[in-house]
Amino acid sequence: MGDNGSTKIWLNGELVGTDEARISVFDHAVLYGDGCFEGIRAYGGRVFKLASHLDRMYASAKKLRLTPPFPKDEIDRAIRTTLSANGLTDAYIRLVFTRGVGTLGLHPFRCPKPTAFVITDSIELYPPELYENGMDVIVARQRRIPIESLDPSIKSLNYLNNILAKIEAIDADVLEAIMLNVDGQVSECTGDNIFLVSDGVVITPPACAGILHGVTRRFVMEELAPALGHAVEERSLTVDDVLGADEVFLTGTAAEIIGVKRIDGHAIGCGAVGPVTRALTAEFRRRVSSNAPED
Ligand code: PMP
């Protein structure tokens, strides 16, 4: 990250410089990817959907039987303190709980003290041109880990399944990859949820397809699409459904809403960002830049 030496990180209750923001090589987050995290955004000084992110964070921790080192209200304050210490109003926020320091064995309950940290940064994931013209994606060969093996609603620190698919994307010279589940149905992308638009209906795979319950996905389903008069459906989708859609778009905290123009080189719709995606993006922008109170 662009650290000029003055960036502050919140680590276990204190603001420290990046050089002091360290965790042990014996932390099970390092040894085993044992922990959970959230990616959150602030727009104009308001933290977007913080309650939803904290709910998901604490739900992830609970499923990992990791006792959160701080209560929600303290993490809420930590996020705001870190933003203001870094003079940021529009920012990407990373909240992490690690299992903490333990022995070399897997045993998670021999790590007595979990660690919490908050990083704030000003990032833009994709170049503006991609929002205007749409992005190219591939369908990864790497399948999503089955939900029977790892609950995808846990936003864990172990992202290797997604990283292997991301490497396929990078090798194909694109920035995202659609992941299928082991039954061959469309699940999600490596760091984004996926939607298609067919005859004006906004459709996305259901939880049982093996997805993270995206905060942006829910925003689209429950607020943006209904406000624009679009019906929303959760439905199992095949690659053919996606290839034959009028529009395809991805959602995520970092990516926001981004249209897909080609999948594996096949044009989606007319090969540009479609009107429903544009309208949803405009509504998204309007809402996050309004002065409405945080929700
Ligand atoms: N799926 C995966 C695998 C993700 O990592 C993310 C977020 N980075 C998403 C979907 C989108 O979720 P959200 O809208 O809550 O950021």
PDB file of C-alpha atoms and ligand atoms in Angstrom:
ATOM      1  CA  MET A   1       0.000   0.000   0.000  1.00  0.00           C
ATOM      2  CA  GLY A   2       1.005   3.604  -0.465  1.00  0.00           C
ATOM      3  CA  ASP A   3       2.497   4.209   2.954  1.00  0.00           C
ATOM      4  CA  ASN A   4       4.505   7.392   3.376  1.00  0.00           C
ATOM      5  CA  GLY A   5       5.328   6.422   6.946  1.00  0.00           C
ATOM      6  CA  SER A   6       2.349   8.184   8.482  1.00  0.00           C
ATOM      7  CA  THR A   7      -0.335   5.535   7.853  1.00  0.00           C
ATOM      8  CA  LYS A   8      -1.994   4.354  11.036  1.00  0.00           C
ATOM      9  CA  ILE A   9      -3.235   0.829  11.617  1.00  0.00           C
ATOM     10  CA  TRP A  10      -5.549  -0.075  14.489  1.00  0.00           C
ATOM     11  CA  LEU A  11      -4.113  -3.175  16.163  1.00  0.00           C
ATOM     12  CA  ASN A  12      -5.702  -4.705  19.264  1.00  0.00           C
ATOM     13  CA  GLY A  13      -6.978  -1.415  20.599  1.00  0.00           C
ATOM     14  CA  GLU A  14      -4.132   0.889  19.595  1.00  0.00           C
ATOM     15  CA  LEU A  15      -3.260   3.005  16.599  1.00  0.00           C
ATOM     16  CA  VAL A  16       0.251   2.145  15.439  1.00  0.00           C
ATOM     17  CA  GLY A  17       2.429   2.926  12.432  1.00  0.00           C
ATOM     18  CA  THR A  18       2.742   0.317   9.662  1.00  0.00           C
ATOM     19  CA  ASP A  19       6.189  -0.713  10.916  1.00  0.00           C
ATOM     20  CA  GLU A  20       4.769  -1.607  14.311  1.00  0.00           C
ATOM     21  CA  ALA A  21       1.663  -3.277  12.889  1.00  0.00           C
ATOM     22  CA  ARG A  22       2.960  -6.825  13.089  1.00  0.00           C
ATOM     23  CA  ILE A  23       1.628 -10.219  14.006  1.00  0.00           C
ATOM     24  CA  SER A  24       3.580 -13.275  15.094  1.00  0.00           C
ATOM     25  CA  VAL A  25       4.779 -16.051  12.777  1.00  0.00           C
ATOM     26  CA  PHE A  26       3.053 -18.317  15.317  1.00  0.00           C
ATOM     27  CA  ASP A  27      -0.339 -16.707  14.707  1.00  0.00           C
ATOM     28  CA  HIS A  28      -2.597 -19.399  13.282  1.00  0.00           C
ATOM     29  CA  ALA A  29      -3.759 -16.905  10.674  1.00  0.00           C
ATOM     30  CA  VAL A  30      -0.263 -17.178   9.220  1.00  0.00           C
ATOM     31  CA  LEU A  31       0.200 -20.887   9.856  1.00  0.00           C
ATOM     32  CA  TYR A  32      -3.265 -22.065   8.788  1.00  0.00           C
ATOM     33  CA  GLY A  33      -5.326 -19.153   7.446  1.00  0.00           C
ATOM     34  CA  ASP A  34      -7.357 -19.442  10.638  1.00  0.00           C
ATOM     35  CA  GLY A  35      -9.389 -16.287  11.088  1.00  0.00           C
ATOM     36  CA  CYS A  36     -11.928 -14.149   9.311  1.00  0.00           C
ATOM     37  CA  PHE A  37     -12.152 -10.742   7.704  1.00  0.00           C
ATOM     38  CA  GLU A  38     -14.341  -8.094   6.115  1.00  0.00           C
ATOM     39  CA  GLY A  39     -13.830  -5.607   3.312  1.00  0.00           C
ATOM     40  CA  ILE A  40     -15.871  -2.471   3.966  1.00  0.00           C
ATOM     41  CA  ARG A  41     -16.203   0.896   2.215  1.00  0.00           C
ATOM     42  CA  ALA A  42     -16.604   4.438   3.423  1.00  0.00           C
ATOM     43  CA  TYR A  43     -18.174   7.022   1.138  1.00  0.00           C
ATOM     44  CA  GLY A  44     -18.080  10.689   2.077  1.00  0.00           C
ATOM     45  CA  GLY A  45     -17.205   9.813   5.660  1.00  0.00           C
ATOM     46  CA  ARG A  46     -20.128   7.384   6.075  1.00  0.00           C
ATOM     47  CA  VAL A  47     -19.309   3.726   6.515  1.00  0.00           C
ATOM     48  CA  PHE A  48     -21.466   1.798   4.066  1.00  0.00           C
ATOM     49  CA  LYS A  49     -23.612  -1.007   5.546  1.00  0.00           C
ATOM     50  CA  LEU A  50     -21.339  -1.309   8.554  1.00  0.00           C
ATOM     51  CA  ALA A  51     -23.965  -3.173  10.596  1.00  0.00           C
ATOM     52  CA  SER A  52     -24.271  -5.827   7.849  1.00  0.00           C
ATOM     53  CA  HIS A  53     -20.500  -6.211   7.654  1.00  0.00           C
ATOM     54  CA  LEU A  54     -20.166  -6.496  11.424  1.00  0.00           C
ATOM     55  CA  ASP A  55     -23.006  -9.022  11.532  1.00  0.00           C
ATOM     56  CA  ARG A  56     -21.255 -11.127   8.877  1.00  0.00           C
ATOM     57  CA  MET A  57     -17.884 -10.766  10.632  1.00  0.00           C
ATOM     58  CA  TYR A  58     -19.253 -11.905  13.972  1.00  0.00           C
ATOM     59  CA  ALA A  59     -21.208 -14.712  12.275  1.00  0.00           C
ATOM     60  CA  SER A  60     -17.988 -15.878  10.551  1.00  0.00           C
ATOM     61  CA  ALA A  61     -16.146 -15.783  13.893  1.00  0.00           C
ATOM     62  CA  LYS A  62     -18.941 -17.744  15.562  1.00  0.00           C
ATOM     63  CA  LYS A  63     -18.853 -20.459  12.898  1.00  0.00           C
ATOM     64  CA  LEU A  64     -15.080 -20.707  13.424  1.00  0.00           C
ATOM     65  CA  ARG A  65     -15.653 -20.727  17.202  1.00  0.00           C
ATOM     66  CA  LEU A  66     -13.311 -17.780  17.422  1.00  0.00           C
ATOM     67  CA  THR A  67     -14.278 -15.508  20.293  1.00  0.00           C
ATOM     68  CA  PRO A  68     -14.138 -11.938  18.958  1.00  0.00           C
ATOM     69  CA  PRO A  69     -11.451 -10.039  20.832  1.00  0.00           C
ATOM     70  CA  PHE A  70     -13.603  -6.878  20.932  1.00  0.00           C
ATOM     71  CA  PRO A  71     -17.354  -6.248  20.915  1.00  0.00           C
ATOM     72  CA  LYS A  72     -19.031  -4.811  17.834  1.00  0.00           C
ATOM     73  CA  ASP A  73     -19.330  -1.275  19.188  1.00  0.00           C
ATOM     74  CA  GLU A  74     -15.610  -1.134  19.874  1.00  0.00           C
ATOM     75  CA  ILE A  75     -14.801  -2.358  16.360  1.00  0.00           C
ATOM     76  CA  ASP A  76     -17.241   0.237  15.004  1.00  0.00           C
ATOM     77  CA  ARG A  77     -15.303   2.936  16.901  1.00  0.00           C
ATOM     78  CA  ALA A  78     -11.971   1.451  15.810  1.00  0.00           C
ATOM     79  CA  ILE A  79     -12.967   1.747  12.148  1.00  0.00           C
ATOM     80  CA  ARG A  80     -14.001   5.383  12.522  1.00  0.00           C
ATOM     81  CA  THR A  81     -10.896   6.206  14.570  1.00  0.00           C
ATOM     82  CA  THR A  82      -8.639   4.657  11.921  1.00  0.00           C
ATOM     83  CA  LEU A  83     -10.376   6.512   9.108  1.00  0.00           C
ATOM     84  CA  SER A  84      -9.979   9.836  10.837  1.00  0.00           C
ATOM     85  CA  ALA A  85      -6.377   9.114  11.936  1.00  0.00           C
ATOM     86  CA  ASN A  86      -5.583   8.623   8.247  1.00  0.00           C
ATOM     87  CA  GLY A  87      -7.661  11.600   7.084  1.00  0.00           C
ATOM     88  CA  LEU A  88      -9.818   9.331   4.905  1.00  0.00           C
ATOM     89  CA  THR A  89     -13.472   9.864   4.022  1.00  0.00           C
ATOM     90  CA  ASP A  90     -13.638   7.679   0.889  1.00  0.00           C
ATOM     91  CA  ALA A  91     -11.839   4.489   1.725  1.00  0.00           C
ATOM     92  CA  TYR A  92     -11.564   0.748   1.649  1.00  0.00           C
ATOM     93  CA  ILE A  93     -11.467  -0.752   5.132  1.00  0.00           C
ATOM     94  CA  ARG A  94     -10.077  -4.155   6.008  1.00  0.00           C
ATOM     95  CA  LEU A  95     -11.139  -5.672   9.328  1.00  0.00           C
ATOM     96  CA  VAL A  96      -9.392  -8.892  10.400  1.00  0.00           C
ATOM     97  CA  PHE A  97      -9.661 -11.282  13.347  1.00  0.00           C
ATOM     98  CA  THR A  98      -6.883 -13.848  13.570  1.00  0.00           C
ATOM     99  CA  ARG A  99      -6.981 -16.936  15.768  1.00  0.00           C
ATOM    100  CA  GLY A 100      -3.897 -15.655  17.557  1.00  0.00           C
ATOM    101  CA  VAL A 101      -0.589 -17.134  18.646  1.00  0.00           C
ATOM    102  CA  GLY A 102      -0.500 -20.875  19.335  1.00  0.00           C
ATOM    103  CA  THR A 103       1.656 -23.942  18.943  1.00  0.00           C
ATOM    104  CA  LEU A 104       2.514 -25.546  15.608  1.00  0.00           C
ATOM    105  CA  GLY A 105      -0.407 -27.968  15.930  1.00  0.00           C
ATOM    106  CA  LEU A 106      -3.805 -27.175  14.406  1.00  0.00           C
ATOM    107  CA  HIS A 107      -5.578 -26.957  17.769  1.00  0.00           C
ATOM    108  CA  PRO A 108      -7.437 -23.638  17.569  1.00  0.00           C
ATOM    109  CA  PHE A 109      -8.314 -23.482  21.252  1.00  0.00           C
ATOM    110  CA  ARG A 110      -4.681 -23.501  22.293  1.00  0.00           C
ATOM    111  CA  CYS A 111      -4.438 -19.980  20.890  1.00  0.00           C
ATOM    112  CA  PRO A 112      -5.584 -18.002  23.906  1.00  0.00           C
ATOM    113  CA  LYS A 113      -5.713 -14.496  22.451  1.00  0.00           C
ATOM    114  CA  PRO A 114      -7.181 -13.621  19.065  1.00  0.00           C
ATOM    115  CA  THR A 115      -5.876 -10.526  17.324  1.00  0.00           C
ATOM    116  CA  ALA A 116      -7.952  -7.800  15.683  1.00  0.00           C
ATOM    117  CA  PHE A 117      -6.765  -5.168  13.259  1.00  0.00           C
ATOM    118  CA  VAL A 118      -8.189  -2.513  10.977  1.00  0.00           C
ATOM    119  CA  ILE A 119      -6.444  -1.188   7.865  1.00  0.00           C
ATOM    120  CA  THR A 120      -7.869   1.760   5.944  1.00  0.00           C
ATOM    121  CA  ASP A 121      -6.702   2.582   2.469  1.00  0.00           C
ATOM    122  CA  SER A 122      -7.813   4.484  -0.600  1.00  0.00           C
ATOM    123  CA  ILE A 123      -8.214   1.900  -3.313  1.00  0.00           C
ATOM    124  CA  GLU A 124      -9.941   1.590  -6.615  1.00  0.00           C
ATOM    125  CA  LEU A 125     -10.058  -1.997  -7.701  1.00  0.00           C
ATOM    126  CA  TYR A 126     -10.758  -1.691 -11.419  1.00  0.00           C
ATOM    127  CA  PRO A 127      -9.911   1.127 -13.860  1.00  0.00           C
ATOM    128  CA  PRO A 128     -12.837   3.474 -14.723  1.00  0.00           C
ATOM    129  CA  GLU A 129     -12.728   2.339 -18.358  1.00  0.00           C
ATOM    130  CA  LEU A 130     -13.937  -1.113 -17.268  1.00  0.00           C
ATOM    131  CA  TYR A 131     -17.031   0.355 -15.604  1.00  0.00           C
ATOM    132  CA  GLU A 132     -17.830   2.219 -18.804  1.00  0.00           C
ATOM    133  CA  ASN A 133     -17.163  -0.565 -21.312  1.00  0.00           C
ATOM    134  CA  GLY A 134     -17.547  -3.724 -19.261  1.00  0.00           C
ATOM    135  CA  MET A 135     -15.000  -6.308 -18.265  1.00  0.00           C
ATOM    136  CA  ASP A 136     -13.811  -9.578 -19.729  1.00  0.00           C
ATOM    137  CA  VAL A 137     -13.999 -12.605 -17.477  1.00  0.00           C
ATOM    138  CA  ILE A 138     -13.366 -16.312 -17.856  1.00  0.00           C
ATOM    139  CA  VAL A 139     -14.963 -19.412 -16.402  1.00  0.00           C
ATOM    140  CA  ALA A 140     -12.320 -20.958 -14.152  1.00  0.00           C
ATOM    141  CA  ARG A 141     -11.487 -24.653 -14.253  1.00  0.00           C
ATOM    142  CA  GLN A 142     -10.976 -24.491 -10.490  1.00  0.00           C
ATOM    143  CA  ARG A 143     -14.314 -25.382  -8.848  1.00  0.00           C
ATOM    144  CA  ARG A 144     -15.672 -23.761  -5.705  1.00  0.00           C
ATOM    145  CA  ILE A 145     -15.070 -25.891  -2.605  1.00  0.00           C
ATOM    146  CA  PRO A 146     -18.394 -27.708  -1.926  1.00  0.00           C
ATOM    147  CA  ILE A 147     -20.501 -26.221   0.838  1.00  0.00           C
ATOM    148  CA  GLU A 148     -20.419 -29.579   2.602  1.00  0.00           C
ATOM    149  CA  SER A 149     -16.626 -29.145   2.898  1.00  0.00           C
ATOM    150  CA  LEU A 150     -16.408 -25.464   3.776  1.00  0.00           C
ATOM    151  CA  ASP A 151     -19.310 -23.142   4.539  1.00  0.00           C
ATOM    152  CA  PRO A 152     -18.852 -20.326   1.980  1.00  0.00           C
ATOM    153  CA  SER A 153     -20.719 -17.886   4.203  1.00  0.00           C
ATOM    154  CA  ILE A 154     -17.629 -17.866   6.445  1.00  0.00           C
ATOM    155  CA  LYS A 155     -15.438 -15.070   5.135  1.00  0.00           C
ATOM    156  CA  SER A 156     -12.300 -16.827   6.256  1.00  0.00           C
ATOM    157  CA  LEU A 157      -8.674 -15.826   5.856  1.00  0.00           C
ATOM    158  CA  ASN A 158      -8.128 -18.867   3.665  1.00  0.00           C
ATOM    159  CA  TYR A 159      -8.795 -17.757   0.087  1.00  0.00           C
ATOM    160  CA  LEU A 160      -6.672 -20.332  -1.747  1.00  0.00           C
ATOM    161  CA  ASN A 161      -9.658 -21.735  -3.637  1.00  0.00           C
ATOM    162  CA  ASN A 162     -10.362 -18.260  -4.994  1.00  0.00           C
ATOM    163  CA  ILE A 163      -6.697 -17.410  -5.495  1.00  0.00           C
ATOM    164  CA  LEU A 164      -6.177 -20.461  -7.731  1.00  0.00           C
ATOM    165  CA  ALA A 165      -9.118 -19.324  -9.882  1.00  0.00           C
ATOM    166  CA  LYS A 166      -7.741 -15.767  -9.854  1.00  0.00           C
ATOM    167  CA  ILE A 167      -4.438 -17.092 -11.197  1.00  0.00           C
ATOM    168  CA  GLU A 168      -6.348 -18.667 -14.084  1.00  0.00           C
ATOM    169  CA  ALA A 169      -7.898 -15.259 -14.755  1.00  0.00           C
ATOM    170  CA  ILE A 170      -4.524 -13.525 -14.677  1.00  0.00           C
ATOM    171  CA  ASP A 171      -3.058 -16.165 -17.002  1.00  0.00           C
ATOM    172  CA  ALA A 172      -5.959 -15.466 -19.396  1.00  0.00           C
ATOM    173  CA  ASP A 173      -5.230 -11.731 -19.147  1.00  0.00           C
ATOM    174  CA  VAL A 174      -8.542 -10.876 -17.467  1.00  0.00           C
ATOM    175  CA  LEU A 175      -9.312  -9.647 -13.961  1.00  0.00           C
ATOM    176  CA  GLU A 176     -12.074 -11.946 -12.732  1.00  0.00           C
ATOM    177  CA  ALA A 177     -13.118 -15.562 -13.080  1.00  0.00           C
ATOM    178  CA  ILE A 178     -16.533 -17.130 -12.680  1.00  0.00           C
ATOM    179  CA  MET A 179     -16.361 -20.167 -10.429  1.00  0.00           C
ATOM    180  CA  LEU A 180     -18.702 -23.131 -10.829  1.00  0.00           C
ATOM    181  CA  ASN A 181     -19.607 -25.459  -8.011  1.00  0.00           C
ATOM    182  CA  VAL A 182     -18.845 -29.179  -8.224  1.00  0.00           C
ATOM    183  CA  ASP A 183     -22.279 -29.736  -9.826  1.00  0.00           C
ATOM    184  CA  GLY A 184     -21.312 -27.395 -12.665  1.00  0.00           C
ATOM    185  CA  GLN A 185     -23.650 -24.592 -11.632  1.00  0.00           C
ATOM    186  CA  VAL A 186     -22.517 -20.998 -11.510  1.00  0.00           C
ATOM    187  CA  SER A 187     -21.505 -20.012  -8.000  1.00  0.00           C
ATOM    188  CA  GLU A 188     -19.736 -16.644  -7.839  1.00  0.00           C
ATOM    189  CA  CYS A 189     -16.487 -14.989  -8.845  1.00  0.00           C
ATOM    190  CA  THR A 190     -13.197 -15.001  -6.943  1.00  0.00           C
ATOM    191  CA  GLY A 191     -14.083 -11.814  -5.048  1.00  0.00           C
ATOM    192  CA  ASP A 192     -17.508 -10.828  -6.354  1.00  0.00           C
ATOM    193  CA  ASN A 193     -21.041 -12.179  -6.628  1.00  0.00           C
ATOM    194  CA  ILE A 194     -22.580 -12.610 -10.068  1.00  0.00           C
ATOM    195  CA  PHE A 195     -25.941 -11.565 -11.533  1.00  0.00           C
ATOM    196  CA  LEU A 196     -27.563 -11.827 -14.906  1.00  0.00           C
ATOM    197  CA  VAL A 197     -30.430  -9.895 -16.416  1.00  0.00           C
ATOM    198  CA  SER A 198     -32.952 -11.712 -18.564  1.00  0.00           C
ATOM    199  CA  ASP A 199     -36.079  -9.957 -19.900  1.00  0.00           C
ATOM    200  CA  GLY A 200     -35.675  -7.293 -17.229  1.00  0.00           C
ATOM    201  CA  VAL A 201     -35.499  -9.830 -14.372  1.00  0.00           C
ATOM    202  CA  VAL A 202     -32.399  -9.656 -12.193  1.00  0.00           C
ATOM    203  CA  ILE A 203     -31.231 -13.196 -11.377  1.00  0.00           C
ATOM    204  CA  THR A 204     -28.467 -14.464  -9.099  1.00  0.00           C
ATOM    205  CA  PRO A 205     -27.434 -17.923  -7.845  1.00  0.00           C
ATOM    206  CA  PRO A 206     -28.898 -18.958  -4.481  1.00  0.00           C
ATOM    207  CA  ALA A 207     -26.910 -19.574  -1.300  1.00  0.00           C
ATOM    208  CA  CYS A 208     -26.861 -23.335  -1.997  1.00  0.00           C
ATOM    209  CA  ALA A 209     -24.769 -22.675  -5.134  1.00  0.00           C
ATOM    210  CA  GLY A 210     -21.873 -22.036  -2.740  1.00  0.00           C
ATOM    211  CA  ILE A 211     -21.633 -18.288  -2.446  1.00  0.00           C
ATOM    212  CA  LEU A 212     -20.565 -15.692   0.053  1.00  0.00           C
ATOM    213  CA  HIS A 213     -23.651 -13.754   1.124  1.00  0.00           C
ATOM    214  CA  GLY A 214     -22.445 -10.496  -0.357  1.00  0.00           C
ATOM    215  CA  VAL A 215     -23.490  -7.243   1.245  1.00  0.00           C
ATOM    216  CA  THR A 216     -23.547  -5.596  -2.190  1.00  0.00           C
ATOM    217  CA  ARG A 217     -25.538  -8.555  -3.584  1.00  0.00           C
ATOM    218  CA  ARG A 218     -28.184  -7.988  -0.921  1.00  0.00           C
ATOM    219  CA  PHE A 219     -28.195  -4.241  -1.589  1.00  0.00           C
ATOM    220  CA  VAL A 220     -28.940  -4.953  -5.262  1.00  0.00           C
ATOM    221  CA  MET A 221     -31.592  -7.572  -4.493  1.00  0.00           C
ATOM    222  CA  GLU A 222     -33.427  -5.792  -1.704  1.00  0.00           C
ATOM    223  CA  GLU A 223     -32.983  -2.123  -2.495  1.00  0.00           C
ATOM    224  CA  LEU A 224     -31.593  -1.156  -5.898  1.00  0.00           C
ATOM    225  CA  ALA A 225     -33.388  -3.562  -8.271  1.00  0.00           C
ATOM    226  CA  PRO A 226     -36.811  -3.153  -6.588  1.00  0.00           C
ATOM    227  CA  ALA A 227     -36.408   0.647  -6.599  1.00  0.00           C
ATOM    228  CA  LEU A 228     -35.922   0.476 -10.376  1.00  0.00           C
ATOM    229  CA  GLY A 229     -38.923  -1.826 -10.826  1.00  0.00           C
ATOM    230  CA  HIS A 230     -36.996  -5.025 -11.575  1.00  0.00           C
ATOM    231  CA  ALA A 231     -38.115  -8.378 -10.258  1.00  0.00           C
ATOM    232  CA  VAL A 232     -35.339 -10.330  -8.520  1.00  0.00           C
ATOM    233  CA  GLU A 233     -34.899 -14.099  -8.516  1.00  0.00           C
ATOM    234  CA  GLU A 234     -32.466 -16.471  -6.880  1.00  0.00           C
ATOM    235  CA  ARG A 235     -32.063 -19.371  -9.277  1.00  0.00           C
ATOM    236  CA  SER A 236     -29.490 -22.038 -10.093  1.00  0.00           C
ATOM    237  CA  LEU A 237     -27.658 -20.961 -13.221  1.00  0.00           C
ATOM    238  CA  THR A 238     -25.620 -22.838 -15.809  1.00  0.00           C
ATOM    239  CA  VAL A 239     -22.822 -21.384 -17.908  1.00  0.00           C
ATOM    240  CA  ASP A 240     -25.247 -21.408 -20.869  1.00  0.00           C
ATOM    241  CA  ASP A 241     -27.744 -19.316 -18.880  1.00  0.00           C
ATOM    242  CA  VAL A 242     -25.039 -16.746 -18.244  1.00  0.00           C
ATOM    243  CA  LEU A 243     -23.744 -16.777 -21.821  1.00  0.00           C
ATOM    244  CA  GLY A 244     -27.292 -16.330 -23.146  1.00  0.00           C
ATOM    245  CA  ALA A 245     -28.225 -13.524 -20.746  1.00  0.00           C
ATOM    246  CA  ASP A 246     -29.092 -10.005 -21.879  1.00  0.00           C
ATOM    247  CA  GLU A 247     -26.629  -8.630 -19.320  1.00  0.00           C
ATOM    248  CA  VAL A 248     -24.205  -9.945 -16.714  1.00  0.00           C
ATOM    249  CA  PHE A 249     -22.778  -7.926 -13.869  1.00  0.00           C
ATOM    250  CA  LEU A 250     -20.686  -8.534 -10.757  1.00  0.00           C
ATOM    251  CA  THR A 251     -21.093  -7.043  -7.299  1.00  0.00           C
ATOM    252  CA  GLY A 252     -18.685  -6.578  -4.422  1.00  0.00           C
ATOM    253  CA  THR A 253     -17.646  -4.052  -1.835  1.00  0.00           C
ATOM    254  CA  ALA A 254     -14.506  -3.133  -3.764  1.00  0.00           C
ATOM    255  CA  ALA A 255     -15.891  -3.587  -7.293  1.00  0.00           C
ATOM    256  CA  GLU A 256     -19.337  -2.116  -6.455  1.00  0.00           C
ATOM    257  CA  ILE A 257     -21.374  -2.994  -9.587  1.00  0.00           C
ATOM    258  CA  ILE A 258     -19.475  -3.756 -12.776  1.00  0.00           C
ATOM    259  CA  GLY A 259     -20.806  -4.981 -16.113  1.00  0.00           C
ATOM    260  CA  VAL A 260     -19.351  -7.989 -17.925  1.00  0.00           C
ATOM    261  CA  LYS A 261     -18.957  -7.640 -21.683  1.00  0.00           C
ATOM    262  CA  ARG A 262     -17.407 -11.012 -22.566  1.00  0.00           C
ATOM    263  CA  ILE A 263     -17.071 -14.415 -20.968  1.00  0.00           C
ATOM    264  CA  ASP A 264     -14.357 -16.679 -22.384  1.00  0.00           C
ATOM    265  CA  GLY A 265     -14.370 -14.373 -25.407  1.00  0.00           C
ATOM    266  CA  HIS A 266     -18.149 -14.679 -26.036  1.00  0.00           C
ATOM    267  CA  ALA A 267     -19.981 -11.353 -26.084  1.00  0.00           C
ATOM    268  CA  ILE A 268     -22.777 -10.950 -23.536  1.00  0.00           C
ATOM    269  CA  GLY A 269     -25.819  -9.216 -25.014  1.00  0.00           C
ATOM    270  CA  CYS A 270     -24.449  -6.651 -27.419  1.00  0.00           C
ATOM    271  CA  GLY A 271     -20.961  -6.876 -25.875  1.00  0.00           C
ATOM    272  CA  ALA A 272     -21.265  -3.679 -23.847  1.00  0.00           C
ATOM    273  CA  VAL A 273     -22.594  -2.662 -20.437  1.00  0.00           C
ATOM    274  CA  GLY A 274     -26.380  -3.070 -20.677  1.00  0.00           C
ATOM    275  CA  PRO A 275     -29.081  -0.582 -19.633  1.00  0.00           C
ATOM    276  CA  VAL A 276     -30.148  -2.395 -16.456  1.00  0.00           C
ATOM    277  CA  THR A 277     -26.554  -2.613 -15.227  1.00  0.00           C
ATOM    278  CA  ARG A 278     -26.095   1.088 -16.001  1.00  0.00           C
ATOM    279  CA  ALA A 279     -29.263   2.018 -14.145  1.00  0.00           C
ATOM    280  CA  LEU A 280     -28.299  -0.097 -11.121  1.00  0.00           C
ATOM    281  CA  THR A 281     -24.832   1.466 -11.099  1.00  0.00           C
ATOM    282  CA  ALA A 282     -26.315   4.966 -11.264  1.00  0.00           C
ATOM    283  CA  GLU A 283     -28.723   4.163  -8.415  1.00  0.00           C
ATOM    284  CA  PHE A 284     -25.839   2.680  -6.414  1.00  0.00           C
ATOM    285  CA  ARG A 285     -23.777   5.851  -6.894  1.00  0.00           C
ATOM    286  CA  ARG A 286     -26.717   8.064  -6.067  1.00  0.00           C
ATOM    287  CA  ARG A 287     -27.366   6.259  -2.799  1.00  0.00           C
ATOM    288  CA  VAL A 288     -23.796   5.997  -1.566  1.00  0.00           C
ATOM    289  CA  SER A 289     -23.132   9.635  -2.343  1.00  0.00           C
ATOM    290  CA  SER A 290     -26.321  10.921  -0.732  1.00  0.00           C
ATOM    291  CA  ASN A 291     -26.280  12.373   2.733  1.00  0.00           C
ATOM    292  CA  ALA A 292     -28.725   9.786   3.981  1.00  0.00           C
ATOM    293  CA  PRO A 293     -27.853   8.449   7.417  1.00  0.00           C
ATOM    294  CA  GLU A 294     -25.820   5.241   7.585  1.00  0.00           C
ATOM    295  CA  ASP A 295     -27.799   2.037   7.669  1.00  0.00           C
TER     296      ASP A 295
HETATM  297  N1  PMP B   1     -17.768 -13.417  -3.054  1.00  0.00           N
HETATM  298  C1  PMP B   1     -16.526 -13.471  -2.545  1.00  0.00           C
HETATM  299  C2  PMP B   1     -15.780 -14.755  -2.629  1.00  0.00           C
HETATM  300  C3  PMP B   1     -15.962 -12.333  -1.958  1.00  0.00           C
HETATM  301  O1  PMP B   1     -14.735 -12.392  -1.451  1.00  0.00           O
HETATM  302  C4  PMP B   1     -16.703 -11.129  -1.909  1.00  0.00           C
HETATM  303  C5  PMP B   1     -16.173  -9.881  -1.248  1.00  0.00           C
HETATM  304  N2  PMP B   1     -14.892  -9.608  -1.392  1.00  0.00           N
HETATM  305  C6  PMP B   1     -17.975 -11.104  -2.476  1.00  0.00           C
HETATM  306  C7  PMP B   1     -18.488 -12.270  -3.019  1.00  0.00           C
HETATM  307  C8  PMP B   1     -18.811  -9.845  -2.460  1.00  0.00           C
HETATM  308  O2  PMP B   1     -19.268  -9.597  -1.156  1.00  0.00           O
HETATM  309  P1  PMP B   1     -19.513  -8.097  -0.633  1.00  0.00           P
HETATM  310  O3  PMP B   1     -20.534  -7.492  -1.533  1.00  0.00           O
HETATM  311  O4  PMP B   1     -20.033  -8.291   0.755  1.00  0.00           O
HETATM  312  O5  PMP B   1     -18.222  -7.405  -0.682  1.00  0.00           O
END
